[in-house]
C-alpha cells in the first residue's frame, strides 16, 4: 500500500502578500483583477472568506459582500519564486512529486526511509520547514492513496495535518459527505441527493450497475471511491490534453455578430500558444466557451483535426443559442491527441 502526502499551501497568493506586509494579516484581502477590468478573485485570505468571498468570484461581487476588502493585483513572478522554494523542500524528501499547481502537489513517500519511514513525520517536517524557511503555511494530508490524501489535506485547514491510516479508511469513507468527493459538483450532488445519497455509506449501498446507469463512467469511479479505492500513481510526468485562451471584455458583447468579430484575435492568440508547445501534439478537436452576463456559461466541442475559422464560428453559434444574451467572456481551445509521448508538466 502506498504512502501519499498531499501538500496544499494555505491561500497561497494571499499568504505571500501577508508575509511581505504583516499589516495585511488580520484584514480581508483578495488577490485578483480590478473591478474596472471585470476581474475575478484568484484567492483571498481567511478574514475575507468570512464574508463569503471565494476564488473565481467576480471582484465586483466580492466588494459588495465586503466593501472594505483590500484588493491586490497579483505578482506572478514573486509567487513563482516562492513556489520554487516550497518545491525544493519537497524534493529533499522525494523525487516522486506530481505538481497540480503552483501551490499544490502529491508526494509519494512509499519507499522513503527518512524519519524511519513515517509519512506522518515527513509531512510534519515539511510543514515546519516551509513555515520557517519560506514564511507561509502548508496543510497536509497523509493517506494510502491520492483520493484520500487530497481530502485529508483539506480536513484541518488552515495550517493543519490530517492522517488517514489503512485501518481508518473504511470508517472514514462511510461517513464522508459525497460533496467532498473530487468531481462531485453542485449538479451531481443534487442528483445524488435526489437518490437519498448523502454519504459514502449511502453510495456504497447502491449497486454498481445503478450508479453506472445514472452517471456513466463516473458512476464506476464513485463506486470505487465509496470503498476508499484509488489506484492512480503519483505521476511526475503528465500529458497535456488541451490548450486554450479566453478574454473577459470590459463591455458585454451584445450580439452574436459582436462575438464573431472577436474570434480572429482569440484564434490568433491560441495559435501562438500552440506554436510554443515543444513538441506540438496533434490537434484532435476544437472548443468554444461562452460566459453570459448572468455568469452562466457553456462549452461547445467538436472533433476536427484541421480546425479553421468557420469551425469556431459554428461552435460559437451553438453556444450563443444556449443563452441568447450579452456575453462577458469568450474562450477558444484545442483538444490535443492523447497518443503523443507524455510531456513533463511545467510548474511555471
mmCIF file of C-alpha atoms in Angstrom:
data_model
loop_
_atom_site.group_PDB
_atom_site.id
_atom_site.type_symbol
_atom_site.label_atom_id
_atom_site.label_comp_id
_atom_site.label_asym_id
_atom_site.label_seq_id
_atom_site.Cartn_x
_atom_site.Cartn_y
_atom_site.Cartn_z
ATOM 1 C CA UNK A 1 0.000 0.000 0.000
ATOM 2 C CA UNK A 2 1.314 3.431 -0.953
ATOM 3 C CA UNK A 3 2.157 6.307 1.385
ATOM 4 C CA UNK A 4 0.951 9.552 -0.200
ATOM 5 C CA UNK A 5 1.259 13.098 1.131
ATOM 6 C CA UNK A 6 -0.863 15.846 -0.391
ATOM 7 C CA UNK A 7 0.554 19.310 0.343
ATOM 8 C CA UNK A 8 -1.516 22.436 -0.206
ATOM 9 C CA UNK A 9 -0.268 25.936 0.622
ATOM 10 C CA UNK A 10 -2.920 27.878 2.536
ATOM 11 C CA UNK A 11 -4.434 30.783 0.495
ATOM 12 C CA UNK A 12 -1.109 30.862 -1.353
ATOM 13 C CA UNK A 13 -1.045 34.234 -3.138
ATOM 14 C CA UNK A 14 -2.636 35.973 -0.157
ATOM 15 C CA UNK A 15 -0.228 34.209 2.224
ATOM 16 C CA UNK A 16 2.770 35.554 0.311
ATOM 17 C CA UNK A 17 1.354 39.087 0.411
ATOM 18 C CA UNK A 18 0.671 38.843 4.155
ATOM 19 C CA UNK A 19 4.175 37.526 4.743
ATOM 20 C CA UNK A 20 5.656 40.513 2.925
ATOM 21 C CA UNK A 21 3.309 43.016 4.573
ATOM 22 C CA UNK A 22 2.182 41.858 8.052
ATOM 23 C CA UNK A 23 -0.277 44.780 8.228
ATOM 24 C CA UNK A 24 -2.489 42.758 5.851
ATOM 25 C CA UNK A 25 -2.674 39.716 8.113
ATOM 26 C CA UNK A 26 -5.883 40.432 10.003
ATOM 27 C CA UNK A 27 -7.841 42.369 7.384
ATOM 28 C CA UNK A 28 -9.828 40.945 4.442
ATOM 29 C CA UNK A 29 -7.697 40.872 1.288
ATOM 30 C CA UNK A 30 -8.232 39.413 -2.170
ATOM 31 C CA UNK A 31 -5.739 38.849 -4.957
ATOM 32 C CA UNK A 32 -7.085 39.366 -8.473
ATOM 33 C CA UNK A 33 -8.108 41.723 -11.237
ATOM 34 C CA UNK A 34 -9.684 45.116 -10.822
ATOM 35 C CA UNK A 35 -13.414 45.814 -10.965
ATOM 36 C CA UNK A 36 -12.841 48.135 -13.933
ATOM 37 C CA UNK A 37 -11.386 45.216 -15.904
ATOM 38 C CA UNK A 38 -14.134 42.895 -14.652
ATOM 39 C CA UNK A 39 -11.544 40.875 -12.770
ATOM 40 C CA UNK A 40 -12.163 37.870 -10.561
ATOM 41 C CA UNK A 41 -10.755 36.738 -7.220
ATOM 42 C CA UNK A 42 -7.720 34.479 -7.693
ATOM 43 C CA UNK A 43 -7.547 33.790 -3.960
ATOM 44 C CA UNK A 44 -8.363 35.521 -0.696
ATOM 45 C CA UNK A 45 -7.303 35.206 2.935
ATOM 46 C CA UNK A 46 -9.398 33.694 5.697
ATOM 47 C CA UNK A 47 -10.735 37.013 7.073
ATOM 48 C CA UNK A 48 -12.175 37.637 3.580
ATOM 49 C CA UNK A 49 -13.695 34.157 3.452
ATOM 50 C CA UNK A 50 -15.803 35.006 6.494
ATOM 51 C CA UNK A 51 -17.733 37.350 4.172
ATOM 52 C CA UNK A 52 -18.447 34.521 1.720
ATOM 53 C CA UNK A 53 -15.720 35.551 -0.708
ATOM 54 C CA UNK A 54 -14.065 32.734 -2.680
ATOM 55 C CA UNK A 55 -11.864 32.042 -5.684
ATOM 56 C CA UNK A 56 -13.352 32.755 -9.139
ATOM 57 C CA UNK A 57 -15.899 35.203 -7.664
ATOM 58 C CA UNK A 58 -16.219 38.452 -9.671
ATOM 59 C CA UNK A 59 -14.328 41.170 -7.818
ATOM 60 C CA UNK A 60 -17.341 43.483 -8.026
ATOM 61 C CA UNK A 61 -19.421 40.906 -6.146
ATOM 62 C CA UNK A 62 -16.641 40.422 -3.581
ATOM 63 C CA UNK A 63 -16.596 44.160 -2.876
ATOM 64 C CA UNK A 64 -20.368 44.174 -2.418
ATOM 65 C CA UNK A 65 -20.030 41.471 0.228
ATOM 66 C CA UNK A 66 -17.101 43.235 1.888
ATOM 67 C CA UNK A 67 -16.852 46.950 0.976
ATOM 68 C CA UNK A 68 -13.630 47.336 2.996
ATOM 69 C CA UNK A 69 -11.929 44.477 1.116
ATOM 70 C CA UNK A 70 -8.325 45.271 0.149
ATOM 71 C CA UNK A 71 -7.762 44.244 -3.470
ATOM 72 C CA UNK A 72 -4.191 43.438 -4.535
ATOM 73 C CA UNK A 73 -3.119 42.842 -8.103
ATOM 74 C CA UNK A 74 -1.074 39.639 -8.135
ATOM 75 C CA UNK A 75 2.663 39.417 -8.699
ATOM 76 C CA UNK A 76 3.149 36.101 -10.501
ATOM 77 C CA UNK A 77 6.926 36.404 -10.668
ATOM 78 C CA UNK A 78 7.041 36.623 -6.865
ATOM 79 C CA UNK A 79 4.615 33.717 -6.392
ATOM 80 C CA UNK A 80 6.603 31.514 -8.768
ATOM 81 C CA UNK A 81 9.801 32.249 -6.860
ATOM 82 C CA UNK A 82 8.120 31.255 -3.577
ATOM 83 C CA UNK A 83 6.728 28.085 -5.178
ATOM 84 C CA UNK A 84 10.243 27.117 -6.272
ATOM 85 C CA UNK A 85 11.382 27.391 -2.643
ATOM 86 C CA UNK A 86 8.498 25.200 -1.462
ATOM 87 C CA UNK A 87 9.051 22.526 -4.109
ATOM 88 C CA UNK A 88 12.767 22.442 -3.319
ATOM 89 C CA UNK A 89 11.790 21.397 0.217
ATOM 90 C CA UNK A 90 9.529 18.675 -1.205
ATOM 91 C CA UNK A 91 12.416 17.378 -3.333
ATOM 92 C CA UNK A 92 14.573 16.993 -0.228
ATOM 93 C CA UNK A 93 12.084 14.297 0.782
ATOM 94 C CA UNK A 94 11.281 12.584 -2.540
ATOM 95 C CA UNK A 95 11.634 12.981 -6.298
ATOM 96 C CA UNK A 96 8.215 11.385 -6.830
ATOM 97 C CA UNK A 97 6.254 14.643 -6.967
ATOM 98 C CA UNK A 98 3.138 15.379 -9.005
ATOM 99 C CA UNK A 99 2.554 19.152 -9.179
ATOM 100 C CA UNK A 100 -1.091 20.135 -9.507
ATOM 101 C CA UNK A 101 -0.481 23.893 -9.463
ATOM 102 C CA UNK A 102 1.962 26.408 -8.021
ATOM 103 C CA UNK A 103 0.735 25.702 -4.514
ATOM 104 C CA UNK A 104 -0.343 22.060 -4.515
ATOM 105 C CA UNK A 105 1.309 18.671 -5.071
ATOM 106 C CA UNK A 106 1.176 14.949 -4.368
ATOM 107 C CA UNK A 107 4.289 13.288 -2.932
ATOM 108 C CA UNK A 108 4.811 9.511 -2.998
ATOM 109 C CA UNK A 109 6.975 8.630 0.005
ATOM 110 C CA UNK A 110 6.299 4.882 -0.025
ATOM 111 C CA UNK A 111 9.986 3.986 -0.355
ATOM 112 C CA UNK A 112 11.445 6.923 1.603
ATOM 113 C CA UNK A 113 13.388 5.936 4.716
ATOM 114 C CA UNK A 114 13.585 9.397 6.313
ATOM 115 C CA UNK A 115 12.043 9.642 9.790
ATOM 116 C CA UNK A 116 12.062 5.834 9.985
ATOM 117 C CA UNK A 117 9.710 5.699 7.008
ATOM 118 C CA UNK A 118 6.903 7.564 8.793
ATOM 119 C CA UNK A 119 4.892 9.576 6.249
ATOM 120 C CA UNK A 120 3.273 11.491 9.096
ATOM 121 C CA UNK A 121 6.633 12.663 10.439
ATOM 122 C CA UNK A 122 7.772 13.558 6.927
ATOM 123 C CA UNK A 123 4.675 15.712 6.490
ATOM 124 C CA UNK A 124 5.307 17.375 9.856
ATOM 125 C CA UNK A 125 8.918 18.102 8.861
ATOM 126 C CA UNK A 126 7.852 19.572 5.501
ATOM 127 C CA UNK A 127 5.293 21.847 7.130
ATOM 128 C CA UNK A 128 7.833 23.014 9.721
ATOM 129 C CA UNK A 129 10.499 23.789 7.106
ATOM 130 C CA UNK A 130 8.098 25.699 4.849
ATOM 131 C CA UNK A 131 6.934 27.812 7.776
ATOM 132 C CA UNK A 132 10.468 28.518 8.994
ATOM 133 C CA UNK A 133 12.264 28.950 5.664
ATOM 134 C CA UNK A 134 9.547 30.354 3.388
ATOM 135 C CA UNK A 135 7.254 32.096 5.872
ATOM 136 C CA UNK A 136 3.920 30.619 4.793
ATOM 137 C CA UNK A 137 1.887 27.637 5.997
ATOM 138 C CA UNK A 138 1.117 24.338 4.306
ATOM 139 C CA UNK A 139 -1.731 21.974 5.129
ATOM 140 C CA UNK A 140 -1.011 18.316 4.509
ATOM 141 C CA UNK A 141 -2.945 15.094 4.212
ATOM 142 C CA UNK A 142 -1.390 11.662 4.619
ATOM 143 C CA UNK A 143 -3.141 8.557 3.297
ATOM 144 C CA UNK A 144 -2.635 5.340 1.335
ATOM 145 C CA UNK A 145 -3.870 6.908 -1.937
ATOM 146 C CA UNK A 146 -4.274 10.219 -3.764
ATOM 147 C CA UNK A 147 -8.056 10.457 -3.322
ATOM 148 C CA UNK A 148 -7.885 10.237 0.457
ATOM 149 C CA UNK A 149 -4.696 12.309 0.814
ATOM 150 C CA UNK A 150 -6.281 15.236 -1.032
ATOM 151 C CA UNK A 151 -9.388 15.124 1.135
ATOM 152 C CA UNK A 152 -7.229 14.834 4.268
ATOM 153 C CA UNK A 153 -5.195 17.957 3.449
ATOM 154 C CA UNK A 154 -8.413 19.996 3.500
ATOM 155 C CA UNK A 155 -9.701 18.440 6.726
ATOM 156 C CA UNK A 156 -7.877 20.720 9.165
ATOM 157 C CA UNK A 157 -7.130 23.787 7.049
ATOM 158 C CA UNK A 158 -5.503 26.196 7.534
ATOM 159 C CA UNK A 159 -2.083 25.088 8.801
ATOM 160 C CA UNK A 160 -3.290 21.579 9.567
ATOM 161 C CA UNK A 161 -2.250 17.962 9.251
ATOM 162 C CA UNK A 162 -4.667 15.037 8.998
ATOM 163 C CA UNK A 163 -3.733 11.366 8.658
ATOM 164 C CA UNK A 164 -5.887 8.520 7.337
ATOM 165 C CA UNK A 165 -4.277 5.164 8.113
ATOM 166 C CA UNK A 166 -5.205 1.944 6.265
ATOM 167 C CA UNK A 167 -7.250 0.870 9.283
ATOM 168 C CA UNK A 168 -9.161 4.179 9.216
ATOM 169 C CA UNK A 169 -10.251 4.030 5.572
ATOM 170 C CA UNK A 170 -13.494 2.127 5.888
ATOM 171 C CA UNK A 171 -14.955 4.218 8.728
ATOM 172 C CA UNK A 172 -13.716 7.479 7.234
ATOM 173 C CA UNK A 173 -15.188 6.906 3.788
ATOM 174 C CA UNK A 174 -18.531 5.711 5.116
ATOM 175 C CA UNK A 175 -19.148 8.994 6.960
ATOM 176 C CA UNK A 176 -17.644 11.181 4.219
ATOM 177 C CA UNK A 177 -20.170 13.597 2.618
ATOM 178 C CA UNK A 178 -20.344 12.837 -1.101
ATOM 179 C CA UNK A 179 -19.943 16.541 -1.918
ATOM 180 C CA UNK A 180 -16.346 16.214 -0.640
ATOM 181 C CA UNK A 181 -15.527 13.762 -3.441
ATOM 182 C CA UNK A 182 -13.489 15.358 -6.220
ATOM 183 C CA UNK A 183 -15.637 15.592 -9.344
ATOM 184 C CA UNK A 184 -18.935 15.842 -7.468
ATOM 185 C CA UNK A 185 -20.073 19.357 -8.304
ATOM 186 C CA UNK A 186 -23.327 21.023 -7.229
ATOM 187 C CA UNK A 187 -25.347 19.410 -10.031
ATOM 188 C CA UNK A 188 -24.063 15.880 -9.360
ATOM 189 C CA UNK A 189 -24.555 16.417 -5.612
ATOM 190 C CA UNK A 190 -28.196 17.353 -6.324
ATOM 191 C CA UNK A 191 -28.728 14.197 -8.387
ATOM 192 C CA UNK A 192 -27.178 12.089 -5.639
ATOM 193 C CA UNK A 193 -29.338 13.792 -3.000
ATOM 194 C CA UNK A 194 -32.449 13.032 -5.062
ATOM 195 C CA UNK A 195 -31.474 9.366 -4.756
ATOM 196 C CA UNK A 196 -31.013 9.728 -0.988
ATOM 197 C CA UNK A 197 -27.237 9.534 -1.276
ATOM 198 C CA UNK A 198 -25.522 11.893 1.167
ATOM 199 C CA UNK A 199 -22.518 9.913 2.431
ATOM 200 C CA UNK A 200 -20.054 7.287 1.326
ATOM 201 C CA UNK A 201 -22.114 4.675 3.155
ATOM 202 C CA UNK A 202 -25.195 5.663 1.136
ATOM 203 C CA UNK A 203 -23.156 5.479 -2.049
ATOM 204 C CA UNK A 204 -21.715 2.080 -1.152
ATOM 205 C CA UNK A 205 -25.212 0.704 -0.596
ATOM 206 C CA UNK A 206 -26.147 1.307 -4.240
ATOM 207 C CA UNK A 207 -25.393 -1.366 -6.854
ATOM 208 C CA UNK A 208 -22.603 -0.573 -9.292
ATOM 209 C CA UNK A 209 -24.980 -1.149 -12.211
ATOM 210 C CA UNK A 210 -27.334 1.573 -10.941
ATOM 211 C CA UNK A 211 -24.512 4.091 -10.498
ATOM 212 C CA UNK A 212 -23.158 3.420 -13.990
ATOM 213 C CA UNK A 213 -26.645 3.665 -15.483
ATOM 214 C CA UNK A 214 -27.234 7.058 -13.868
ATOM 215 C CA UNK A 215 -23.729 8.588 -14.004
ATOM 216 C CA UNK A 216 -21.919 6.725 -16.787
ATOM 217 C CA UNK A 217 -18.193 6.150 -16.304
ATOM 218 C CA UNK A 218 -18.207 8.459 -13.290
ATOM 219 C CA UNK A 219 -20.615 6.026 -11.644
ATOM 220 C CA UNK A 220 -17.880 3.379 -11.667
ATOM 221 C CA UNK A 221 -15.456 5.912 -10.182
ATOM 222 C CA UNK A 222 -17.968 6.768 -7.428
ATOM 223 C CA UNK A 223 -18.326 3.066 -6.612
ATOM 224 C CA UNK A 224 -14.550 2.685 -6.237
ATOM 225 C CA UNK A 225 -14.175 5.809 -4.112
ATOM 226 C CA UNK A 226 -17.028 4.796 -1.821
ATOM 227 C CA UNK A 227 -14.770 1.905 -0.805
ATOM 228 C CA UNK A 228 -11.724 4.183 -0.478
ATOM 229 C CA UNK A 229 -10.037 2.654 -3.528
ATOM 230 C CA UNK A 230 -7.832 4.736 -5.818
ATOM 231 C CA UNK A 231 -5.008 3.059 -7.725
ATOM 232 C CA UNK A 232 -3.728 6.156 -9.547
ATOM 233 C CA UNK A 233 0.043 6.519 -9.161
ATOM 234 C CA UNK A 234 1.797 9.811 -8.486
ATOM 235 C CA UNK A 235 2.834 10.986 -11.961
ATOM 236 C CA UNK A 236 5.975 13.061 -12.274
ATOM 237 C CA UNK A 237 5.156 13.461 -15.978
ATOM 238 C CA UNK A 238 1.741 14.387 -17.314
ATOM 239 C CA UNK A 239 0.354 14.650 -20.810
ATOM 240 C CA UNK A 240 -1.175 17.935 -21.898
ATOM 241 C CA UNK A 241 -4.726 17.292 -23.062
ATOM 242 C CA UNK A 242 -5.767 20.753 -24.211
ATOM 243 C CA UNK A 243 -4.652 24.314 -24.762
ATOM 244 C CA UNK A 244 -6.897 27.360 -24.696
ATOM 245 C CA UNK A 245 -7.195 31.100 -24.288
ATOM 246 C CA UNK A 246 -10.035 33.339 -23.156
ATOM 247 C CA UNK A 247 -10.875 37.005 -22.769
ATOM 248 C CA UNK A 248 -13.180 38.852 -20.366
ATOM 249 C CA UNK A 249 -14.494 42.026 -22.020
ATOM 250 C CA UNK A 250 -14.816 45.386 -20.285
ATOM 251 C CA UNK A 251 -18.182 45.817 -22.005
ATOM 252 C CA UNK A 252 -20.565 42.947 -22.701
ATOM 253 C CA UNK A 253 -20.702 41.768 -26.305
ATOM 254 C CA UNK A 254 -24.390 42.432 -27.066
ATOM 255 C CA UNK A 255 -24.950 40.252 -30.151
ATOM 256 C CA UNK A 256 -23.794 37.081 -31.843
ATOM 257 C CA UNK A 257 -22.185 39.179 -34.581
ATOM 258 C CA UNK A 258 -20.209 41.150 -31.963
ATOM 259 C CA UNK A 259 -18.943 37.819 -30.608
ATOM 260 C CA UNK A 260 -17.974 36.635 -34.082
ATOM 261 C CA UNK A 261 -15.826 39.720 -34.594
ATOM 262 C CA UNK A 262 -13.706 38.737 -31.567
ATOM 263 C CA UNK A 263 -12.912 35.241 -32.862
ATOM 264 C CA UNK A 264 -9.948 36.046 -35.172
ATOM 265 C CA UNK A 265 -7.992 37.718 -32.346
ATOM 266 C CA UNK A 266 -8.735 34.846 -29.943
ATOM 267 C CA UNK A 267 -7.788 32.219 -32.519
ATOM 268 C CA UNK A 268 -4.575 34.087 -33.291
ATOM 269 C CA UNK A 269 -3.599 34.020 -29.615
ATOM 270 C CA UNK A 270 -4.498 30.322 -29.422
ATOM 271 C CA UNK A 271 -2.311 29.530 -32.449
ATOM 272 C CA UNK A 272 0.639 31.403 -30.919
ATOM 273 C CA UNK A 273 0.271 29.438 -27.680
ATOM 274 C CA UNK A 274 0.029 26.175 -29.608
ATOM 275 C CA UNK A 275 3.141 27.018 -31.641
ATOM 276 C CA UNK A 276 5.164 27.380 -28.416
ATOM 277 C CA UNK A 277 4.497 23.742 -27.416
ATOM 278 C CA UNK A 278 7.571 21.592 -27.956
ATOM 279 C CA UNK A 279 6.798 19.078 -29.275
ATOM 280 C CA UNK A 280 3.391 20.215 -30.506
ATOM 281 C CA UNK A 281 0.835 17.370 -30.160
ATOM 282 C CA UNK A 282 -1.661 16.802 -32.947
ATOM 283 C CA UNK A 283 -4.967 18.637 -32.671
ATOM 284 C CA UNK A 284 -7.963 16.327 -32.402
ATOM 285 C CA UNK A 285 -10.756 18.804 -31.702
ATOM 286 C CA UNK A 286 -11.826 22.383 -31.072
ATOM 287 C CA UNK A 287 -13.871 24.053 -28.360
ATOM 288 C CA UNK A 288 -15.563 27.389 -27.721
ATOM 289 C CA UNK A 289 -16.509 28.696 -24.277
ATOM 290 C CA UNK A 290 -19.193 31.353 -23.782
ATOM 291 C CA UNK A 291 -19.940 33.062 -20.464
ATOM 292 C CA UNK A 292 -23.062 35.246 -20.482
ATOM 293 C CA UNK A 293 -23.675 38.410 -18.492
ATOM 294 C CA UNK A 294 -25.665 36.470 -15.875
ATOM 295 C CA UNK A 295 -22.496 34.364 -15.265
ATOM 296 C CA UNK A 296 -23.983 31.198 -16.734
ATOM 297 C CA UNK A 297 -21.567 29.560 -19.137
ATOM 298 C CA UNK A 298 -21.403 26.808 -21.717
ATOM 299 C CA UNK A 299 -18.695 24.999 -23.673
ATOM 300 C CA UNK A 300 -19.202 23.500 -27.139
ATOM 301 C CA UNK A 301 -16.754 20.972 -28.599
ATOM 302 C CA UNK A 302 -16.310 19.154 -31.886
ATOM 303 C CA UNK A 303 -13.757 16.616 -33.111
ATOM 304 C CA UNK A 304 -11.842 18.121 -36.027
ATOM 305 C CA UNK A 305 -8.135 17.552 -36.805
ATOM 306 C CA UNK A 306 -7.999 20.595 -39.137
ATOM 307 C CA UNK A 307 -9.814 23.466 -37.394
ATOM 308 C CA UNK A 308 -10.479 26.778 -39.121
ATOM 309 C CA UNK A 309 -12.390 29.987 -38.504
ATOM 310 C CA UNK A 310 -15.598 28.535 -39.916
ATOM 311 C CA UNK A 311 -15.472 25.640 -37.454
ATOM 312 C CA UNK A 312 -15.064 28.022 -34.482
ATOM 313 C CA UNK A 313 -17.929 30.183 -35.805
ATOM 314 C CA UNK A 314 -20.199 27.119 -35.991
ATOM 315 C CA UNK A 315 -19.447 26.228 -32.375
ATOM 316 C CA UNK A 316 -19.969 29.840 -31.314
ATOM 317 C CA UNK A 317 -23.404 29.809 -32.972
ATOM 318 C CA UNK A 318 -24.372 26.743 -30.950
ATOM 319 C CA UNK A 319 -23.023 28.217 -27.703
ATOM 320 C CA UNK A 320 -24.753 31.564 -28.245
ATOM 321 C CA UNK A 321 -28.090 29.842 -28.921
ATOM 322 C CA UNK A 322 -27.969 28.284 -25.469
ATOM 323 C CA UNK A 323 -28.247 31.697 -23.813
ATOM 324 C CA UNK A 324 -29.004 34.375 -26.414
ATOM 325 C CA UNK A 325 -27.961 37.215 -24.155
ATOM 326 C CA UNK A 326 -24.953 39.568 -23.863
ATOM 327 C CA UNK A 327 -21.593 37.845 -23.399
ATOM 328 C CA UNK A 328 -18.903 38.855 -20.878
ATOM 329 C CA UNK A 329 -16.268 36.211 -21.759
ATOM 330 C CA UNK A 330 -15.256 34.183 -24.799
ATOM 331 C CA UNK A 331 -12.710 31.389 -24.991
ATOM 332 C CA UNK A 332 -11.365 29.093 -27.699
ATOM 333 C CA UNK A 333 -9.214 25.994 -27.446
ATOM 334 C CA UNK A 334 -7.804 22.840 -28.991
ATOM 335 C CA UNK A 335 -8.208 19.308 -27.682
ATOM 336 C CA UNK A 336 -4.880 17.564 -28.162
ATOM 337 C CA UNK A 337 -4.194 13.994 -29.238
ATOM 338 C CA UNK A 338 -3.581 11.639 -26.311
ATOM 339 C CA UNK A 339 -1.302 9.207 -28.103
ATOM 340 C CA UNK A 340 1.659 11.583 -28.026
ATOM 341 C CA UNK A 341 4.557 10.911 -25.694
ATOM 342 C CA UNK A 342 3.952 12.240 -22.193
ATOM 343 C CA UNK A 343 5.451 15.640 -21.545
ATOM 344 C CA UNK A 344 6.763 16.905 -18.236
ATOM 345 C CA UNK A 345 4.280 19.192 -16.535
ATOM 346 C CA UNK A 346 5.800 22.619 -16.099
ATOM 347 C CA UNK A 347 5.327 24.142 -12.675
ATOM 348 C CA UNK A 348 5.599 27.587 -14.123
#
